[in-house]
PDB file of C-alpha atoms in Angstrom:
ATOM      1  CA  MET A   1     -68.897 -59.193 -17.716  1.00  0.00           C
ATOM      2  CA  ARG A   2     -68.514 -58.283 -21.513  1.00  0.00           C
ATOM      3  CA  SER A   3     -71.035 -55.298 -21.137  1.00  0.00           C
ATOM      4  CA  PHE A   4     -69.733 -53.731 -18.285  1.00  0.00           C
ATOM      5  CA  SER A   5     -65.621 -53.587 -18.780  1.00  0.00           C
ATOM      6  CA  ILE A   6     -67.209 -52.306 -22.396  1.00  0.00           C
ATOM      7  CA  THR A   7     -69.683 -49.698 -19.911  1.00  0.00           C
ATOM      8  CA  ILE A   8     -66.761 -48.460 -17.967  1.00  0.00           C
ATOM      9  CA  LEU A   9     -64.789 -47.542 -21.399  1.00  0.00           C
ATOM     10  CA  PHE A  10     -67.490 -45.701 -22.797  1.00  0.00           C
ATOM     11  CA  PHE A  11     -68.093 -43.786 -19.148  1.00  0.00           C
ATOM     12  CA  LEU A  12     -64.055 -42.972 -19.421  1.00  0.00           C
ATOM     13  CA  LEU A  13     -63.838 -42.162 -22.627  1.00  0.00           C
ATOM     14  CA  LEU A  14     -66.780 -39.637 -21.860  1.00  0.00           C
ATOM     15  CA  GLY A  15     -65.246 -38.073 -19.179  1.00  0.00           C
ATOM     16  CA  MET A  16     -61.324 -37.842 -21.621  1.00  0.00           C
ATOM     17  CA  CYS A  17     -63.894 -36.068 -23.914  1.00  0.00           C
ATOM     18  CA  ALA A  18     -65.204 -34.065 -21.011  1.00  0.00           C
ATOM     19  CA  LEU A  19     -61.955 -33.183 -19.519  1.00  0.00           C
ATOM     20  CA  SER A  20     -60.964 -31.970 -23.160  1.00  0.00           C
ATOM     21  CA  VAL A  21     -63.487 -29.526 -23.911  1.00  0.00           C
ATOM     22  CA  VAL A  22     -62.749 -28.180 -19.962  1.00  0.00           C
ATOM     23  CA  GLN A  23     -58.960 -27.582 -21.031  1.00  0.00           C
ATOM     24  CA  TRP A  24     -59.925 -26.492 -24.741  1.00  0.00           C
ATOM     25  CA  ALA A  25     -62.084 -23.558 -23.420  1.00  0.00           C
ATOM     26  CA  ARG A  26     -59.619 -22.662 -20.233  1.00  0.00           C
ATOM     27  CA  GLU A  27     -56.593 -23.191 -22.924  1.00  0.00           C
ATOM     28  CA  SER A  28     -59.447 -20.388 -25.164  1.00  0.00           C
ATOM     29  CA  ARG A  29     -60.154 -18.545 -22.234  1.00  0.00           C
ATOM     30  CA  LEU A  30     -55.744 -17.629 -21.318  1.00  0.00           C
ATOM     31  CA  ARG A  31     -55.088 -17.514 -25.153  1.00  0.00           C
ATOM     32  CA  ASP A  32     -57.737 -14.264 -25.186  1.00  0.00           C
ATOM     33  CA  THR A  33     -56.250 -12.894 -21.466  1.00  0.00           C
ATOM     34  CA  ALA A  34     -52.251 -13.265 -23.190  1.00  0.00           C
ATOM     35  CA  ILE A  35     -54.145 -11.535 -25.909  1.00  0.00           C
ATOM     36  CA  ALA A  36     -55.204  -8.566 -24.053  1.00  0.00           C
ATOM     37  CA  VAL A  37     -52.216  -8.221 -22.038  1.00  0.00           C
ATOM     38  CA  ARG A  38     -50.139  -8.332 -24.856  1.00  0.00           C
ATOM     39  CA  SER A  39     -52.493  -5.497 -26.261  1.00  0.00           C
ATOM     40  CA  ASP A  40     -52.116  -3.331 -23.491  1.00  0.00           C
ATOM     41  CA  PHE A  41     -48.592  -4.159 -23.427  1.00  0.00           C
ATOM     42  CA  GLN A  42     -47.974  -2.109 -27.226  1.00  0.00           C
ATOM     43  CA  LYS A  43     -50.402   0.139 -25.870  1.00  0.00           C
ATOM     44  CA  VAL A  44     -48.781   1.280 -22.842  1.00  0.00           C
ATOM     45  CA  SER A  45     -44.761   0.891 -24.800  1.00  0.00           C
ATOM     46  CA  THR A  46     -46.521   3.453 -26.805  1.00  0.00           C
ATOM     47  CA  GLU A  47     -47.474   5.780 -24.366  1.00  0.00           C
ATOM     48  CA  ARG A  48     -44.442   5.301 -22.279  1.00  0.00           C
ATOM     49  CA  ASP A  49     -42.624   6.354 -25.809  1.00  0.00           C
ATOM     50  CA  GLN A  50     -44.717   9.585 -26.473  1.00  0.00           C
ATOM     51  CA  LEU A  51     -44.389  10.451 -22.544  1.00  0.00           C
ATOM     52  CA  ASN A  52     -40.491  10.265 -23.532  1.00  0.00           C
ATOM     53  CA  GLU A  53     -40.545  12.307 -26.974  1.00  0.00           C
ATOM     54  CA  HIS A  54     -42.560  14.540 -24.766  1.00  0.00           C
ATOM     55  CA  ALA A  55     -40.409  15.670 -22.345  1.00  0.00           C
ATOM     56  CA  LYS A  56     -37.536  15.196 -24.461  1.00  0.00           C
ATOM     57  CA  ALA A  57     -38.915  18.403 -25.723  1.00  0.00           C
ATOM     58  CA  VAL A  58     -40.331  19.781 -22.753  1.00  0.00           C
ATOM     59  CA  ASP A  59     -36.204  19.664 -21.358  1.00  0.00           C
ATOM     60  CA  ALA A  60     -34.736  21.213 -24.858  1.00  0.00           C
ATOM     61  CA  GLU A  61     -37.423  24.112 -24.237  1.00  0.00           C
ATOM     62  CA  MET A  62     -35.990  24.418 -21.057  1.00  0.00           C
ATOM     63  CA  LEU A  63     -32.692  24.516 -22.137  1.00  0.00           C
ATOM     64  CA  ARG A  64     -33.549  26.995 -24.647  1.00  0.00           C
ATOM     65  CA  MET A  65     -35.609  29.254 -21.999  1.00  0.00           C
ATOM     66  CA  THR A  66     -32.820  28.813 -19.170  1.00  0.00           C
ATOM     67  CA  THR A  67     -29.967  30.211 -22.210  1.00  0.00           C
ATOM     68  CA  ALA A  68     -32.108  33.396 -23.290  1.00  0.00           C
ATOM     69  CA  PHE A  69     -32.714  34.255 -19.591  1.00  0.00           C
ATOM     70  CA  ALA A  70     -29.496  33.804 -18.942  1.00  0.00           C
ATOM     71  CA  GLU A  71     -29.302  36.335 -21.814  1.00  0.00           C
ATOM     72  CA  LEU A  72     -31.019  38.334 -21.029  1.00  0.00           C
ATOM     73  CA  ARG A  73     -30.070  38.957 -17.682  1.00  0.00           C
ATOM     74  CA  THR A  74     -26.460  40.045 -19.465  1.00  0.00           C
ATOM     75  CA  THR A  75     -27.234  41.994 -21.717  1.00  0.00           C
ATOM     76  CA  SER A  76     -30.382  43.601 -19.006  1.00  0.00           C
ATOM     77  CA  VAL A  77     -29.745  46.736 -17.433  1.00  0.00           C
ATOM     78  CA  PRO A  78     -30.691  47.277 -13.799  1.00  0.00           C
ATOM     79  CA  LYS A  79     -33.073  49.468 -12.778  1.00  0.00           C
ATOM     80  CA  ALA A  80     -32.048  51.431 -10.645  1.00  0.00           C
ATOM     81  CA  ASP A  81     -29.774  52.561 -13.791  1.00  0.00           C
ATOM     82  CA  MET A  82     -32.716  52.966 -15.574  1.00  0.00           C
ATOM     83  CA  ASP A  83     -34.566  54.789 -13.599  1.00  0.00           C
ATOM     84  CA  ALA A  84     -31.326  57.325 -13.869  1.00  0.00           C
ATOM     85  CA  VAL A  85     -31.225  57.261 -17.025  1.00  0.00           C
ATOM     86  CA  VAL A  86     -34.321  58.114 -17.247  1.00  0.00           C
ATOM     87  CA  GLU A  87     -34.097  61.091 -14.401  1.00  0.00           C
ATOM     88  CA  THR A  88     -31.448  62.685 -16.286  1.00  0.00           C
ATOM     89  CA  ASN A  89     -32.897  61.978 -20.067  1.00  0.00           C
ATOM     90  CA  THR A  90     -35.622  64.467 -18.068  1.00  0.00           C
ATOM     91  CA  LYS A  91     -33.205  67.218 -17.154  1.00  0.00           C
ATOM     92  CA  LEU A  92     -31.805  67.170 -20.576  1.00  0.00           C
ATOM     93  CA  LYS A  93     -35.182  67.960 -22.725  1.00  0.00           C
ATOM     94  CA  GLU A  94     -35.782  70.501 -19.875  1.00  0.00           C
ATOM     95  CA  GLN A  95     -32.368  72.395 -20.046  1.00  0.00           C
ATOM     96  CA  ILE A  96     -32.410  72.074 -24.196  1.00  0.00           C
ATOM     97  CA  ALA A  97     -35.840  73.415 -23.911  1.00  0.00           C
ATOM     98  CA  THR A  98     -35.342  76.174 -21.892  1.00  0.00           C
ATOM     99  CA  ALA A  99     -32.203  76.795 -24.135  1.00  0.00           C
ATOM    100  CA  ASN A 100     -34.253  76.568 -27.606  1.00  0.00           C
ATOM    101  CA  GLN A 101     -36.564  79.445 -25.715  1.00  0.00           C
ATOM    102  CA  SER A 102     -33.659  81.815 -25.251  1.00  0.00           C
ATOM    103  CA  ILE A 103     -33.072  81.076 -28.569  1.00  0.00           C
ATOM    104  CA  ILE A 104     -36.242  81.810 -30.111  1.00  0.00           C
ATOM    105  CA  GLN A 105     -36.204  84.823 -27.391  1.00  0.00           C
ATOM    106  CA  GLN A 106     -32.709  86.304 -29.100  1.00  0.00           C
ATOM    107  CA  ASN A 107     -33.748  85.815 -32.466  1.00  0.00           C
ATOM    108  CA  GLU A 108     -36.854  87.933 -32.229  1.00  0.00           C
TER     109      GLU A 108
END
């Protein structure tokens, strides 16, 4: 009877050792998974921070461009006015050229 109890005790001991090995392997896999998730989280956090910085830079550039565009609109001349000034300038050049011709003829 005594050898039967030792045999059962021995098999229970082996079963407990096997259970410990299985749990150790499972914990090892879980630890590796946790490390991988933490690494991915840090990578995503870094990328998010970079994207936020890039978005702030883009917003600042858009604000600068909008301000420059508004300033350009306030200081620009409408096309119709510009065309009228160019036409007047051309007529004045022609008048000056004819006046210069008449002055040259009078001097001769």
